[in-house]
XYZ file of C-alpha atoms in Angstrom:
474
model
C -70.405 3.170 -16.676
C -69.822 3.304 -12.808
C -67.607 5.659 -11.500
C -65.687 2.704 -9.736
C -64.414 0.873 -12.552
C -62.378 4.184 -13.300
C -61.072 4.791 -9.565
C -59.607 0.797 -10.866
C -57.990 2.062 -13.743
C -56.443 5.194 -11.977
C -55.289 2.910 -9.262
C -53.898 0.405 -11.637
C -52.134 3.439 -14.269
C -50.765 4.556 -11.327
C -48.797 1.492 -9.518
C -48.208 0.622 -12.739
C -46.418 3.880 -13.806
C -44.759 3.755 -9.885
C -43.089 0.038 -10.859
C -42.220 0.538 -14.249
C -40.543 3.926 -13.445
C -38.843 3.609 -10.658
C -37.324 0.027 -12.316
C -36.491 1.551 -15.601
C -34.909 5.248 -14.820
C -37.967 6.729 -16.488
C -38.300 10.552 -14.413
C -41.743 11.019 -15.339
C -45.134 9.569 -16.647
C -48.861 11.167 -17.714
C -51.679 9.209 -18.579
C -55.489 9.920 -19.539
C -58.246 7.886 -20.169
C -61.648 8.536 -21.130
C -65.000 5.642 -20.897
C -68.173 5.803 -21.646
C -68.341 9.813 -20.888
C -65.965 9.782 -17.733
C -62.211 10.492 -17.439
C -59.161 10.655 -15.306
C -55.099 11.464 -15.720
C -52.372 10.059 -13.692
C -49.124 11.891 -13.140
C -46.065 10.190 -11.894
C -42.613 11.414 -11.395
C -40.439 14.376 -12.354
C -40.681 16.600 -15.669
C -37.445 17.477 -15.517
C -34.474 16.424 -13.298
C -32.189 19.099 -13.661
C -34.984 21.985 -12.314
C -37.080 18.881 -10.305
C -39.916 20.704 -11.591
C -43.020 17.710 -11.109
C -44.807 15.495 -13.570
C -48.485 17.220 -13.019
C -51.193 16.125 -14.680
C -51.286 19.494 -16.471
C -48.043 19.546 -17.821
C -47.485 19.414 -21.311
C -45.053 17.236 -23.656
C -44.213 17.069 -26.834
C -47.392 15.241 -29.409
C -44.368 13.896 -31.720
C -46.445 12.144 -34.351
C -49.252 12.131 -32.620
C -49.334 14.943 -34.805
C -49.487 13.424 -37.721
C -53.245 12.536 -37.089
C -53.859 16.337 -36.397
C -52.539 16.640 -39.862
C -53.968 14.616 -41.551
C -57.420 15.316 -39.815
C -56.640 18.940 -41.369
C -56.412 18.129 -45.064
C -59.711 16.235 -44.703
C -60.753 19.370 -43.649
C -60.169 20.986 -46.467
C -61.493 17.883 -48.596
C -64.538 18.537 -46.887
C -64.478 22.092 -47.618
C -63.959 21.302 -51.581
C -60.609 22.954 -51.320
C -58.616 19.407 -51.667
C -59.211 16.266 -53.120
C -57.875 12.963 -52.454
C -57.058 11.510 -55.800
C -55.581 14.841 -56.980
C -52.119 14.920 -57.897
C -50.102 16.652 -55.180
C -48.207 18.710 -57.941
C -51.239 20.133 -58.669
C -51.097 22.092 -55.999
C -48.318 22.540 -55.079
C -46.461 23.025 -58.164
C -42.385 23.277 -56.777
C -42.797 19.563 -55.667
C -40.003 18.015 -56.447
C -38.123 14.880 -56.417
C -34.486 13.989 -56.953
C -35.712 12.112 -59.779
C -37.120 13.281 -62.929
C -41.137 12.835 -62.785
C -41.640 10.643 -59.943
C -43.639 13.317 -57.409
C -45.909 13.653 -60.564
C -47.370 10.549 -59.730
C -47.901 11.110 -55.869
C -51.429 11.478 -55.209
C -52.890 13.469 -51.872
C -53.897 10.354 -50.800
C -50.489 9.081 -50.555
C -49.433 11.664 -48.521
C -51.585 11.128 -45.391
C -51.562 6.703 -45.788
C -47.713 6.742 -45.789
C -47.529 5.311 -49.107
C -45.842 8.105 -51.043
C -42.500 6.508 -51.170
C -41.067 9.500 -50.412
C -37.360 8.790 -49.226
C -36.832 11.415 -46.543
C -37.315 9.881 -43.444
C -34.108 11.399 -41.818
C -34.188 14.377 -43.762
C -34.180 17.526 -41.263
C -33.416 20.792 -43.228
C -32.832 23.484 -40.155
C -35.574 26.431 -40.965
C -36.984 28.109 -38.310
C -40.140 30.546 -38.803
C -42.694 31.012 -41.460
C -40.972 29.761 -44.711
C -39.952 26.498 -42.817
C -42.443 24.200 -44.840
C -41.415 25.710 -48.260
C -37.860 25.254 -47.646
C -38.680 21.509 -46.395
C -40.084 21.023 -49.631
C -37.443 23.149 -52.154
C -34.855 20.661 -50.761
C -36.537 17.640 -51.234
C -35.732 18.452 -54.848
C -31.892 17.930 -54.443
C -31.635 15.857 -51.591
C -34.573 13.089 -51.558
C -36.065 10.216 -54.095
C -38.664 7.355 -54.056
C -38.281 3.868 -52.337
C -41.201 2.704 -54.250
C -43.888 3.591 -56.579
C -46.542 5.755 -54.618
C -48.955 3.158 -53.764
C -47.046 0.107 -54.564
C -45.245 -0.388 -50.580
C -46.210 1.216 -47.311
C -43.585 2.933 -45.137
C -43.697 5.050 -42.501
C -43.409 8.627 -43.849
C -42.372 12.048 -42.112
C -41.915 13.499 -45.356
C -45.055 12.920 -46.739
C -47.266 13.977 -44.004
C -44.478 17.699 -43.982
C -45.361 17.747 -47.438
C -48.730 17.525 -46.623
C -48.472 20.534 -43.990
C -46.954 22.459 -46.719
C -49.836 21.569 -49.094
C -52.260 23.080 -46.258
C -50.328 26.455 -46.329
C -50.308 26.594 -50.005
C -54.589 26.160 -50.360
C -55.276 27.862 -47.217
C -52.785 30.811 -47.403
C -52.293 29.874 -43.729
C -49.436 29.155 -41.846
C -48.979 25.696 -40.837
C -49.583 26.325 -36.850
C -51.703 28.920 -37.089
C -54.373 25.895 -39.060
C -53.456 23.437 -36.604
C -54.620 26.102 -33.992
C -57.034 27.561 -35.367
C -58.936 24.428 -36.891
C -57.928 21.974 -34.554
C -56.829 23.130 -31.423
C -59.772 25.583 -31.142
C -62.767 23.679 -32.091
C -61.349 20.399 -30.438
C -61.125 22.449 -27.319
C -57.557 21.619 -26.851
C -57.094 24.686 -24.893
C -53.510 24.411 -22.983
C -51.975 23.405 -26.673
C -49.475 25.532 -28.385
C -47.349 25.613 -31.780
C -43.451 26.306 -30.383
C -41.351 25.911 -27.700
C -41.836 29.522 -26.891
C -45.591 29.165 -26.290
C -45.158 26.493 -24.836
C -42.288 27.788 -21.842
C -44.976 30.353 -20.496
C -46.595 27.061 -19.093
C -45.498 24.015 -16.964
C -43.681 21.850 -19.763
C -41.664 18.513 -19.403
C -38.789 17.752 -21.271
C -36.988 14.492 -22.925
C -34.344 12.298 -21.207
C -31.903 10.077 -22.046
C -30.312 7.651 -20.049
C -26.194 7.760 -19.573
C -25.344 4.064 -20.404
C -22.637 4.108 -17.800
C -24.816 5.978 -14.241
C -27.696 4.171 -15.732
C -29.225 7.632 -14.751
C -31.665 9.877 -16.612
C -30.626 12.925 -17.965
C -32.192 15.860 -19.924
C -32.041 16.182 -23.407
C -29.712 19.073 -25.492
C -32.629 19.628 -27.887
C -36.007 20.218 -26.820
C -37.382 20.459 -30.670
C -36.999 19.457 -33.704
C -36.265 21.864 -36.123
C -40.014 23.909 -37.453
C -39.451 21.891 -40.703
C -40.934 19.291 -38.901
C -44.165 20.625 -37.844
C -46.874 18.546 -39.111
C -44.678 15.450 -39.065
C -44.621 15.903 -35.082
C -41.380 18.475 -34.241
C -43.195 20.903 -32.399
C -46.776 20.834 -31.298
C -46.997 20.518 -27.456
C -50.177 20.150 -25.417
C -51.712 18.241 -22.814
C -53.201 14.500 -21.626
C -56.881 16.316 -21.187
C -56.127 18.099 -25.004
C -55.072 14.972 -26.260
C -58.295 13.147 -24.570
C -60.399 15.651 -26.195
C -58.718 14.914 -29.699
C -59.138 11.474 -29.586
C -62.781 11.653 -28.135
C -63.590 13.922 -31.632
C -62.555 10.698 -33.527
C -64.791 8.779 -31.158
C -67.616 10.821 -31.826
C -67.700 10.886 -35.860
C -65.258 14.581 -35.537
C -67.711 16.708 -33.168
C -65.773 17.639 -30.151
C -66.645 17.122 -26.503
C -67.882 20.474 -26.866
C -70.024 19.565 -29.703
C -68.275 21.716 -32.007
C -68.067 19.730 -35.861
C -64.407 19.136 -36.270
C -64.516 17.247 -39.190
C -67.457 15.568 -41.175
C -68.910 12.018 -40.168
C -67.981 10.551 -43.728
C -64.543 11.881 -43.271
C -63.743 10.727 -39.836
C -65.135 7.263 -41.277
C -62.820 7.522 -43.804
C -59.489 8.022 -41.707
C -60.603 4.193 -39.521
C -60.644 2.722 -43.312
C -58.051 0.467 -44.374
C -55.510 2.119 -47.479
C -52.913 0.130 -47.148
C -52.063 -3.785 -45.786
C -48.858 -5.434 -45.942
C -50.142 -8.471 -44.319
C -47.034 -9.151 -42.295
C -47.500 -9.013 -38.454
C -45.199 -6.132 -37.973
C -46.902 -3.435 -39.518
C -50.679 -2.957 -38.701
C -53.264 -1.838 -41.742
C -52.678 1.763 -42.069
C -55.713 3.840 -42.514
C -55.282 7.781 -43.202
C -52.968 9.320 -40.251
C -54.276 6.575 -38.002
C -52.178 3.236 -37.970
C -54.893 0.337 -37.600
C -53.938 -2.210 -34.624
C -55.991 -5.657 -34.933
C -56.262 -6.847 -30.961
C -57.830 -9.864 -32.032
C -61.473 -8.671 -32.670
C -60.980 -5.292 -31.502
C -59.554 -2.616 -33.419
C -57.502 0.174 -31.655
C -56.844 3.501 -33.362
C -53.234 4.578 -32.490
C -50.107 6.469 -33.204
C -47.334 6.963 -31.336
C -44.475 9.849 -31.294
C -40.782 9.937 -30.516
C -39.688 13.203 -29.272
C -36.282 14.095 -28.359
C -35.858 11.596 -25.110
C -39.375 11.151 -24.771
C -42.306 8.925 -26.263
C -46.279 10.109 -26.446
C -49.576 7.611 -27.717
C -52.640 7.999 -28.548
C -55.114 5.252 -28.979
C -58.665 5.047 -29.878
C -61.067 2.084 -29.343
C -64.191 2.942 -31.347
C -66.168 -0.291 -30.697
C -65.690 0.152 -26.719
C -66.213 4.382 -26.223
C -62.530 4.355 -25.351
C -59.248 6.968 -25.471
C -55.909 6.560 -23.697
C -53.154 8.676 -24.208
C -49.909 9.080 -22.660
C -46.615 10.701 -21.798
C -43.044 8.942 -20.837
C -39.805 10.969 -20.355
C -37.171 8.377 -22.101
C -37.668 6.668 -24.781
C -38.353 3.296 -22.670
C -41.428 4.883 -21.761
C -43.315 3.023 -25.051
C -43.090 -0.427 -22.950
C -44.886 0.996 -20.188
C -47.205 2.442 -22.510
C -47.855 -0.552 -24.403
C -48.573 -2.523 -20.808
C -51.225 -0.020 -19.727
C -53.272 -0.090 -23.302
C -52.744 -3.913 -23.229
C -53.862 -3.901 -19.696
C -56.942 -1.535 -20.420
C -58.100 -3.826 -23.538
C -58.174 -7.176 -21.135
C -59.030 -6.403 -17.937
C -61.053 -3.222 -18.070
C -62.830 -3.876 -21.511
C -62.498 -7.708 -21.839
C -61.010 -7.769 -25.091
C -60.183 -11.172 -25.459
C -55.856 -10.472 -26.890
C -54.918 -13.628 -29.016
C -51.061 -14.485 -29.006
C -49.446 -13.117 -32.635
C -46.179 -15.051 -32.476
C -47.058 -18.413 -30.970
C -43.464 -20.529 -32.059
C -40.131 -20.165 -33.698
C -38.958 -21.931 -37.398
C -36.155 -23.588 -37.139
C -35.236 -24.694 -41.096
C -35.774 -20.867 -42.452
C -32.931 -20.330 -45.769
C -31.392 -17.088 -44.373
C -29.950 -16.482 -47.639
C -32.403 -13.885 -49.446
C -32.567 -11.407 -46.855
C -28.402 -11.303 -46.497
C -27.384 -7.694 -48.195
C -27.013 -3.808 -47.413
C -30.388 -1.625 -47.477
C -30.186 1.740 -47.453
C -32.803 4.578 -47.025
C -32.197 8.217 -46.519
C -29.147 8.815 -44.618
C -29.610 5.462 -42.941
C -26.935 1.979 -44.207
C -28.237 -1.379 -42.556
C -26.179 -4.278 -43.056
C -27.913 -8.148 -42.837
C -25.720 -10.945 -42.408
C -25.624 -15.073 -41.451
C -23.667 -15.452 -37.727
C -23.776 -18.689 -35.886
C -27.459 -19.058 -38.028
C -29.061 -15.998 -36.936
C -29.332 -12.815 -38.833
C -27.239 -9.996 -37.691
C -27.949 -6.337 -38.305
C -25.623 -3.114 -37.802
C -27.760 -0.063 -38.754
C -25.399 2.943 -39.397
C -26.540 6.485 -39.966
C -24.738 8.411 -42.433
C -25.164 11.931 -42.393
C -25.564 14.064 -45.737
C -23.962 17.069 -43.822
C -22.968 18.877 -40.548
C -26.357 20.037 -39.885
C -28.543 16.666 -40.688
C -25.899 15.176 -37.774
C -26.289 17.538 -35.089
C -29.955 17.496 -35.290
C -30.127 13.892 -35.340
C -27.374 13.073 -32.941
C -29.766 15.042 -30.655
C -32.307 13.373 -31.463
C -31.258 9.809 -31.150
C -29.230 11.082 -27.483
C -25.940 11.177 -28.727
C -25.888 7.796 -30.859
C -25.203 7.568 -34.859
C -25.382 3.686 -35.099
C -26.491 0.852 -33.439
C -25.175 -2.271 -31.524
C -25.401 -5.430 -33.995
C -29.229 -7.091 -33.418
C -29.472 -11.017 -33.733
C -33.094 -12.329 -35.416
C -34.403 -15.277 -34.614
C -36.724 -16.625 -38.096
C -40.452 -16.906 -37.389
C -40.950 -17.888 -40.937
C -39.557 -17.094 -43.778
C -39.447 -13.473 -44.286
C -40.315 -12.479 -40.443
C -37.716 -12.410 -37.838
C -37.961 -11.692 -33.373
C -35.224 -9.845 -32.144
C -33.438 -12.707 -30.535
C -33.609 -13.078 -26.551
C -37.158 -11.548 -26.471
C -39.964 -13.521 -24.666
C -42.721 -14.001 -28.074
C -45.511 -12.746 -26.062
C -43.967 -8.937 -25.799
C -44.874 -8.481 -29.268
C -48.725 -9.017 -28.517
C -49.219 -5.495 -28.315
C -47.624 -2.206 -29.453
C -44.211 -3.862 -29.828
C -44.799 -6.058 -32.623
C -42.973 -3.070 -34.612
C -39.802 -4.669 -33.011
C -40.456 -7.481 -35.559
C -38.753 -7.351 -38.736
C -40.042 -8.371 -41.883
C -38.193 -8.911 -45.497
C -40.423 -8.225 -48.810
C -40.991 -8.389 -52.501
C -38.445 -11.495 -52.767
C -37.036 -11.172 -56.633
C -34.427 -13.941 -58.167
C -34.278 -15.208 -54.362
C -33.000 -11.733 -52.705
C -36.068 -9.908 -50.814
C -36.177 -5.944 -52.251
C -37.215 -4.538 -48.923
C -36.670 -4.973 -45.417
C -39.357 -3.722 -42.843
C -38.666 -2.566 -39.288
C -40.948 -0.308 -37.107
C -43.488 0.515 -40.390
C -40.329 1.988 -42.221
C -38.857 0.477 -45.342
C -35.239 0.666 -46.762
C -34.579 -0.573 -50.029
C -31.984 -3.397 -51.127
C -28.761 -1.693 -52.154
């Protein structure tokens, strides 16, 4: 590839970022992307308003669950060391597995761990551990304080606990701490070299931080909480690295796990296995999941991705096997995603010709409203669907299980604990827009702003679906 049709993309990441920034309050932007063996980052902005400190394009964020792919890339690791295996029970090794149900972790295989479909209902549980027993006392409270949305297997949801579970199950057959294997096996032959494990690795180096914006200045400011707690490790809490380590991640995918280096990372078969479908709802609003790596169809073209939420600020990876292609990026608020979503959407047409079909192309009008109306509820989290004025209305409330849970996730959320009412608009039955949207914004990455309603039973749908994550008809 010519060296000129990268100076294009730099030149385009960066008026992009420039626009999008300066019209949204977003401080601060990184971006990398690496074709056909070249690669440049764009930095945009401020890492930090209160200090001023600069976006460079050295500076390092938080992965969030971009993690979750370094994760899950470890326990194939160890499945191709003979130490793990896939259809396994989980319980088998890691005996204190528990569930706040009688016998249902029994049933949760390794597998389900690492493809989200675990069931596991812990999505907002954050025990506050700090240190080298973190993991293990993620996983002794699950016993008391977390059950199953589902059979493991039977639904797919969007699961922190399963891949923290998973980090703990690393510790347990490696007799290795949790960062030091991410470090050690991933950092290290990846040639991530400017990555670190903790927010006090990471401050002896240029670091941003998360924003959120004051609803009332419209102005950006820094977070309270730079990490969440070290429970949340390999679900994303507190791995922090850079654009060129993330490049070098997703360009070890690219290559069938051998790093730029040419170190083996992980085996061929294994790194095959991750891109292979495990799970499909079949509903526009949550791609095929493979293992750690969420599968997005752009028409033809398949991209690789995950993104991660970090306390007022967003991170993505993508991978596009069939075109030699990794971007990744940084935003410092959580509106960042949108730019993010324009650049890889911009990247896939224009620079690689992928030919993006529309996903939503018109509204139903005559849609019965009428099994979706009812309270779901997940861990910690109430979300009420009703009829108004023939829309459906929902008011998500978090409920906290104590004073601990709500300061950590009041942090994380930027001071909120529930949401202004949403309007849907039906697409069909069982799919709903967020109402006032233009259709063609859900194209890309933000088709997980589309709601979906499943497993309809004596007309009242079981489960309703937003962002990948499933709560459970009350």
């Amino acid at each position: 590839m010519n060296n000129n049709a990268l100076h294009t993309v730099e030149a385009q990441i960066r008026d992009q970022a420039a626009v999008y920034c300066e019209s949204n309050h977003v401080p601060g932007f990184v971006a990398g992307v690496y074709h056909a063996g070249e690669q440049i980052v764009v930095a945009h902005g401020t890492a930090n308003v209160a200090t001023g400190a600069p976006m460079l394009e050295d500076t390092g964020f938080l992965f969030g669950s971009v993690t979750k792919v370094m994760t899950t890339t470890l326990v194939l690791r160890q499945v191709d060391r003979g130490l793990l295996d896939l259809d396994t029970p989980v319980v088998k090794y890691l005996p204190d597995f528990a569930l706040n149900s009688p016998g249902v972790a029994d049933k949760i295989l390794v597998r389900h761990l690492i493809s989200h479909t675990n069931g596991i209902d812990a999505d907002l549980y954050f025990p506050d551990a700090k240190g080298r027993d973190a993991l293990k006392t993620y996983v002794t409270g699950l016993a008391s304080n977390c059950g199953t949305l589902f059979e493991p297997g039977e639904q797919l949801s969007y699961s922190n606990g399963g891949m923290i579970v998973a980090g703990r199950l690393l510790e347990v057959v490696t007799g290795l701490p949790f960062p030091d294997l991410l470090a050690h096996e991933i950092y290290g032959p990846a040639g991530m070299e400017n990555s670190s494990t903790s927010a006090e690795q990471a401050i002896l180096r240029s670091t941003a931080v998360g924003h959120f914006l004051d609803p009332e200045t419209m102005t950006a400011k820094p977070t309270n909480m730079f990490t969440l707690p070290d429970t949340w490790g390999p679900a994303g809490g507190t791995p922090i690295g850079t654009v060129a380590d993330l490049l070098a991640f997703g360009r070890t995918h690219l290559a069938g796990g051998l790093s730029p280096s040419g170190t083996r990372v992980l085996s061929a078969e294994s790194t095959a296995l991750m891109r292979q479908v495990s799970y499909d709802m079949a509903s526009p609003n949550t791609p095929p999941i493979g293992l750690g790596w969420v599968l997005y169809p752009f028409g033809d073209t398949t991209v690789l991705a995950m993104s991660g939420a970090s306390p007022g600020g967003v991170s993505i990876l993508c991978v596009v096997p069939d075109h030699d292609l990794v971007f990744t990026a940084f935003g410092n608020t959580p509106g960042a995603i949108m730019l993010q979503d324009q650049i890889l959407q911009w990247l896939l047409r224009e620079h690689l010709g992928v030919q993006i079909p529309t996903l939503i192309t018109e509204l139903e009008q005559d849609v019965d409203l009428t099994p979706y109306v009812g309270t779901y509820r997940s861990n910690q989290l109430r979300i009420e669907v009703s009829i108004v004025e023939g829309q459906l209305e929902e008011r998500t409330t978090y409920e906290p299980a104590d004073e601990s849970q709500e300061r950590i996730f009041t942090e994380f959320a930027g001071g909120t604990t529930s949401a202004p009412p949403q309007r849907y608009v039906p697409i069909r039955p069982g799919l709903f827009a967020p109402a006032g949207y233009p259709l063609e914004m859900f194209d890309g990455y933000l088709r997980l702003l589309l709601v979906s309603y499943h497993d309809i039973r004596d007309d009242q749908a079981r489960f309703r679906n937003g962002g990948g994550r499933l709560t459970r008809r009350a």
